[in-house]
Amino acid sequence: MIDTYKHKGMRKALVKEVEAKGITDKAVLEAIGKIPRHQFLDSSFDRFAYKDVAFPIGAGQTISQPYTVAFQSQLLEIKKGDKVLEIGTGSGYQACVLAELGAKVYSIERQRKLFDKTKVFLSKLGYRLNLFYGDGYKGLPTYGPFDRIIVTAGAPEVPKDLLLQLKIGGWMVIPIGDQQKEQIMTKIQRMSELDYAQQTYGNFSFVPMLKNKAFDQ
Ligand code: SAH
């Protein structure tokens, strides 16, 4: 897969843009500077790959806007070796950012075609991630508990199963709200067996986290 000087130059400019919008976490900026985002899109869309926008990746889904990926990644405050669960693998871009931050990544995708395509692509790219086809509302009970959970689709409410799969002291970053409009970026920290604390971080717009649908749709 090709990564030209032009791509590298555009990638540097993207890092500057995301930094100018308020991302300060150096490790997150480095990850964005390293990952060849253009390879996550069809090659005919090369010129859009380093713009700070979300982009369609087929099957009605999108690769999140780089700023949004950076924002969620920064809120996660990942330490090397953290076990991180992602809901909504999509293109795999966010999962690669998590891997670059040193996370042991577990990621779930509910669209079979996207799952198959991304699995092949990520292994070609050289990332060793734990990818699962399934329903993100259920999480991965047999692999938890997790230090961090990141949801990359707009959730109508916080999935209960995911709360239970958080380590005590760990947290989840999830956009919550009306699936047709904007969602509020929310950090939910597990304080003890039964107590959780919540903080909000402004409005974002995600594709919906889908519930109770046959997986192949
Ligand atoms: N993290 C992705 C962004 C994906 S967009 C990236 O970096 O490209 C959101 C993804 O969540 C879509 O691929 C969608 O199919 C998936 N999704 C929606 N509802 C889901 C659910 N209940 N379980 C797992 N994945 C889901």
Tab-separated table of C-alpha atoms and ligand atoms in Angstrom:
chain	number	residue	atom	x	y	z
A	1	MET	CA	0.000	0.000	0.000
A	2	ILE	CA	1.367	3.378	-1.037
A	3	ASP	CA	2.214	6.225	1.336
A	4	THR	CA	3.771	9.062	-0.679
A	5	TYR	CA	5.466	12.301	0.402
A	6	LYS	CA	2.273	14.054	-0.606
A	7	HIS	CA	0.260	11.858	1.790
A	8	LYS	CA	2.793	12.447	4.555
A	9	GLY	CA	2.625	16.214	3.959
A	10	MET	CA	-1.178	16.238	4.076
A	11	ARG	CA	-1.056	14.140	7.245
A	12	LYS	CA	1.252	16.653	8.947
A	13	ALA	CA	-1.136	19.446	8.020
A	14	LEU	CA	-4.039	17.444	9.475
A	15	VAL	CA	-2.157	17.012	12.769
A	16	LYS	CA	-1.648	20.796	12.905
A	17	GLU	CA	-5.327	21.375	12.195
A	18	VAL	CA	-6.500	18.980	14.916
A	19	GLU	CA	-3.997	20.546	17.338
A	20	ALA	CA	-5.266	24.033	16.482
A	21	LYS	CA	-8.804	22.861	17.331
A	22	GLY	CA	-7.670	22.065	20.874
A	23	ILE	CA	-6.199	18.549	21.028
A	24	THR	CA	-3.152	18.642	23.316
A	25	ASP	CA	-2.370	14.964	23.958
A	26	LYS	CA	0.977	14.402	22.184
A	27	ALA	CA	0.554	10.642	21.876
A	28	VAL	CA	-2.818	11.121	20.167
A	29	LEU	CA	-1.344	13.682	17.744
A	30	GLU	CA	1.556	11.331	17.013
A	31	ALA	CA	-0.839	8.479	16.247
A	32	ILE	CA	-2.751	10.651	13.762
A	33	GLY	CA	0.575	11.682	12.244
A	34	LYS	CA	1.548	8.063	11.792
A	35	ILE	CA	-1.543	6.216	10.533
A	36	PRO	CA	-2.071	6.363	6.731
A	37	ARG	CA	-5.737	7.444	6.832
A	38	HIS	CA	-5.967	7.548	3.021
A	39	GLN	CA	-5.596	3.765	2.954
A	40	PHE	CA	-8.836	3.439	4.945
A	41	LEU	CA	-10.759	5.034	2.076
A	42	ASP	CA	-11.217	3.966	-1.522
A	43	SER	CA	-8.212	5.292	-3.488
A	44	SER	CA	-10.456	7.546	-5.600
A	45	PHE	CA	-11.159	9.539	-2.406
A	46	ASP	CA	-7.483	10.182	-1.663
A	47	ARG	CA	-7.923	13.922	-1.679
A	48	PHE	CA	-10.510	13.780	1.135
A	49	ALA	CA	-8.495	11.509	3.423
A	50	TYR	CA	-6.659	14.285	5.249
A	51	LYS	CA	-9.476	16.774	5.478
A	52	ASP	CA	-10.924	17.055	8.963
A	53	VAL	CA	-14.279	15.562	8.012
A	54	ALA	CA	-16.174	12.293	8.423
A	55	PHE	CA	-16.395	10.258	5.226
A	56	PRO	CA	-18.649	7.457	3.895
A	57	ILE	CA	-17.029	4.002	3.927
A	58	GLY	CA	-19.926	2.084	2.364
A	59	ALA	CA	-22.894	0.259	3.897
A	60	GLY	CA	-24.255	3.630	5.089
A	61	GLN	CA	-21.386	3.954	7.583
A	62	THR	CA	-18.661	6.547	8.067
A	63	ILE	CA	-15.066	6.863	9.176
A	64	SER	CA	-15.278	9.421	12.004
A	65	GLN	CA	-13.894	12.932	11.642
A	66	PRO	CA	-10.194	12.995	12.715
A	67	TYR	CA	-10.941	15.676	15.335
A	68	THR	CA	-13.656	13.471	16.846
A	69	VAL	CA	-11.316	10.450	16.891
A	70	ALA	CA	-8.664	12.606	18.581
A	71	PHE	CA	-11.173	14.051	21.068
A	72	GLN	CA	-12.475	10.659	22.182
A	73	SER	CA	-8.943	9.219	22.290
A	74	GLN	CA	-7.749	12.123	24.444
A	75	LEU	CA	-10.647	11.646	26.879
A	76	LEU	CA	-9.732	7.973	27.227
A	77	GLU	CA	-6.227	8.798	28.634
A	78	ILE	CA	-4.870	5.399	27.667
A	79	LYS	CA	-1.854	3.908	29.391
A	80	LYS	CA	0.275	1.258	27.687
A	81	GLY	CA	-1.235	-2.187	28.194
A	82	ASP	CA	-4.758	-0.938	28.966
A	83	LYS	CA	-7.501	-3.290	27.826
A	84	VAL	CA	-9.795	-1.217	25.649
A	85	LEU	CA	-13.157	-2.203	24.159
A	86	GLU	CA	-14.381	-0.290	21.112
A	87	ILE	CA	-17.990	-0.484	19.889
A	88	GLY	CA	-18.253	0.144	16.130
A	89	THR	CA	-15.044	-0.962	14.382
A	90	GLY	CA	-16.160	0.586	11.073
A	91	SER	CA	-13.085	1.345	8.949
A	92	GLY	CA	-10.767	0.386	11.812
A	93	TYR	CA	-9.135	3.818	11.964
A	94	GLN	CA	-10.057	4.580	15.585
A	95	ALA	CA	-8.970	1.055	16.570
A	96	CYS	CA	-5.516	1.722	15.052
A	97	VAL	CA	-5.236	4.988	16.998
A	98	LEU	CA	-5.971	3.022	20.190
A	99	ALA	CA	-3.324	0.445	19.249
A	100	GLU	CA	-0.765	3.217	18.620
A	101	LEU	CA	-1.524	4.524	22.123
A	102	GLY	CA	-0.466	1.152	23.509
A	103	ALA	CA	-3.913	-0.327	24.128
A	104	LYS	CA	-4.810	-3.988	23.831
A	105	VAL	CA	-7.737	-3.425	21.494
A	106	TYR	CA	-11.006	-5.393	21.407
A	107	SER	CA	-13.457	-4.054	18.852
A	108	ILE	CA	-16.991	-5.090	17.842
A	109	GLU	CA	-18.766	-4.412	14.527
A	110	ARG	CA	-22.354	-5.411	13.690
A	111	GLN	CA	-22.181	-5.150	9.887
A	112	ARG	CA	-20.859	-8.414	8.508
A	113	LYS	CA	-19.476	-7.033	5.217
A	114	LEU	CA	-17.714	-4.171	6.912
A	115	PHE	CA	-16.374	-6.519	9.574
A	116	ASP	CA	-14.940	-8.928	6.970
A	117	LYS	CA	-13.415	-6.136	4.879
A	118	THR	CA	-11.858	-4.310	7.830
A	119	LYS	CA	-10.453	-7.506	9.330
A	120	VAL	CA	-8.519	-8.298	6.146
A	121	PHE	CA	-7.418	-4.683	5.679
A	122	LEU	CA	-6.104	-4.218	9.238
A	123	SER	CA	-4.030	-7.372	9.127
A	124	LYS	CA	-2.526	-6.247	5.785
A	125	LEU	CA	-1.706	-2.936	7.420
A	126	GLY	CA	0.101	-4.868	10.153
A	127	TYR	CA	-2.172	-4.246	13.149
A	128	ARG	CA	-2.922	-7.173	15.451
A	129	LEU	CA	-6.284	-6.376	17.004
A	130	ASN	CA	-9.001	-8.538	18.512
A	131	LEU	CA	-11.942	-8.021	16.172
A	132	PHE	CA	-15.419	-9.411	16.791
A	133	TYR	CA	-18.584	-9.580	14.739
A	134	GLY	CA	-21.510	-9.026	17.067
A	135	ASP	CA	-23.744	-6.670	19.004
A	136	GLY	CA	-21.958	-3.864	20.812
A	137	TYR	CA	-24.871	-3.450	23.258
A	138	LYS	CA	-23.807	-6.778	24.774
A	139	GLY	CA	-20.084	-6.004	24.838
A	140	LEU	CA	-17.684	-8.912	25.393
A	141	PRO	CA	-18.487	-10.348	28.836
A	142	THR	CA	-15.966	-13.181	28.544
A	143	TYR	CA	-13.064	-10.804	27.710
A	144	GLY	CA	-13.826	-8.080	30.272
A	145	PRO	CA	-13.507	-6.230	32.508
A	146	PHE	CA	-11.959	-3.383	30.510
A	147	ASP	CA	-9.886	-0.388	31.605
A	148	ARG	CA	-11.632	1.742	29.002
A	149	ILE	CA	-14.625	1.462	26.684
A	150	ILE	CA	-15.185	3.713	23.665
A	151	VAL	CA	-18.455	3.809	21.745
A	152	THR	CA	-18.116	5.263	18.238
A	153	ALA	CA	-21.802	5.298	17.292
A	154	GLY	CA	-24.564	7.514	18.720
A	155	ALA	CA	-26.276	5.658	21.577
A	156	PRO	CA	-29.872	6.423	22.663
A	157	GLU	CA	-28.906	5.453	26.212
A	158	VAL	CA	-25.960	3.929	28.052
A	159	PRO	CA	-25.882	0.152	27.461
A	160	LYS	CA	-26.136	-1.526	30.897
A	161	ASP	CA	-23.984	-4.502	29.902
A	162	LEU	CA	-21.127	-2.142	29.008
A	163	LEU	CA	-21.282	-0.418	32.414
A	164	LEU	CA	-20.849	-3.828	34.058
A	165	GLN	CA	-17.807	-4.633	31.891
A	166	LEU	CA	-15.846	-1.598	33.143
A	167	LYS	CA	-13.102	-2.090	35.727
A	168	ILE	CA	-13.605	-0.129	38.936
A	169	GLY	CA	-11.623	3.077	38.361
A	170	GLY	CA	-12.002	2.669	34.603
A	171	TRP	CA	-14.197	4.716	32.281
A	172	MET	CA	-16.255	4.790	29.134
A	173	VAL	CA	-16.450	7.546	26.498
A	174	ILE	CA	-19.797	7.475	24.691
A	175	PRO	CA	-21.870	9.899	22.594
A	176	ILE	CA	-25.397	9.787	24.038
A	177	GLY	CA	-28.591	11.233	22.639
A	178	ASP	CA	-31.117	11.543	19.852
A	179	GLN	CA	-29.907	9.379	16.991
A	180	GLN	CA	-31.286	11.661	14.267
A	181	LYS	CA	-29.607	14.765	15.684
A	182	GLU	CA	-26.571	15.416	17.823
A	183	GLN	CA	-25.285	13.458	20.761
A	184	ILE	CA	-23.515	14.634	23.886
A	185	MET	CA	-20.028	13.274	24.412
A	186	THR	CA	-20.111	11.705	27.856
A	187	LYS	CA	-17.464	10.197	30.120
A	188	ILE	CA	-18.758	7.668	32.641
A	189	GLN	CA	-16.362	6.571	35.343
A	190	ARG	CA	-16.912	3.484	37.466
A	191	MET	CA	-16.191	4.636	41.021
A	192	SER	CA	-17.085	1.391	42.854
A	193	GLU	CA	-19.093	-1.778	42.332
A	194	LEU	CA	-22.341	0.216	42.144
A	195	ASP	CA	-21.378	3.897	41.719
A	196	TYR	CA	-20.700	5.735	38.485
A	197	ALA	CA	-19.844	9.406	37.884
A	198	GLN	CA	-20.625	11.266	34.679
A	199	GLN	CA	-19.231	14.336	32.892
A	200	THR	CA	-20.228	15.821	29.525
A	201	TYR	CA	-18.075	17.355	26.781
A	202	GLY	CA	-20.247	19.007	24.140
A	203	ASN	CA	-22.144	17.979	21.026
A	204	PHE	CA	-21.037	15.599	18.291
A	205	SER	CA	-22.777	13.835	15.445
A	206	PHE	CA	-22.428	10.057	14.929
A	207	VAL	CA	-24.189	7.386	12.889
A	208	PRO	CA	-26.642	5.516	15.135
A	209	MET	CA	-25.747	2.638	17.424
A	210	LEU	CA	-28.337	0.137	16.235
A	211	LYS	CA	-30.341	-2.117	18.502
A	212	ASN	CA	-32.185	-5.402	18.081
A	213	LYS	CA	-31.635	-5.698	14.347
A	214	ALA	CA	-30.492	-8.759	12.443
A	215	PHE	CA	-26.730	-8.478	12.162
A	216	ASP	CA	-26.533	-8.660	8.374
A	217	GLN	CA	-28.489	-5.492	7.623
B	1	SAH	N1	-14.779	3.676	14.771
B	1	SAH	C1	-15.128	3.781	13.368
B	1	SAH	C2	-16.326	4.686	13.152
B	1	SAH	C3	-17.444	3.850	12.784
B	1	SAH	S1	-19.034	4.533	12.480
B	1	SAH	C4	-13.972	4.226	12.514
B	1	SAH	O1	-12.942	4.621	13.064
B	1	SAH	O2	-14.083	4.160	11.295
B	1	SAH	C5	-19.948	3.514	13.639
B	1	SAH	C6	-19.885	2.018	13.433
B	1	SAH	O3	-20.653	1.419	14.472
B	1	SAH	C7	-20.499	1.529	12.121
B	1	SAH	O4	-19.568	0.756	11.431
B	1	SAH	C8	-21.715	0.710	12.571
B	1	SAH	O5	-21.989	-0.409	11.732
B	1	SAH	C9	-21.293	0.269	13.959
B	1	SAH	N2	-22.411	-0.079	14.856
B	1	SAH	C10	-23.627	0.497	14.971
B	1	SAH	N3	-24.370	-0.113	15.934
B	1	SAH	C11	-23.592	-1.120	16.432
B	1	SAH	C12	-23.789	-2.112	17.445
B	1	SAH	N4	-24.935	-2.232	18.125
B	1	SAH	N5	-22.767	-2.989	17.695
B	1	SAH	C13	-21.584	-2.905	17.011
B	1	SAH	N6	-21.350	-1.981	16.051
B	1	SAH	C14	-22.324	-1.102	15.756
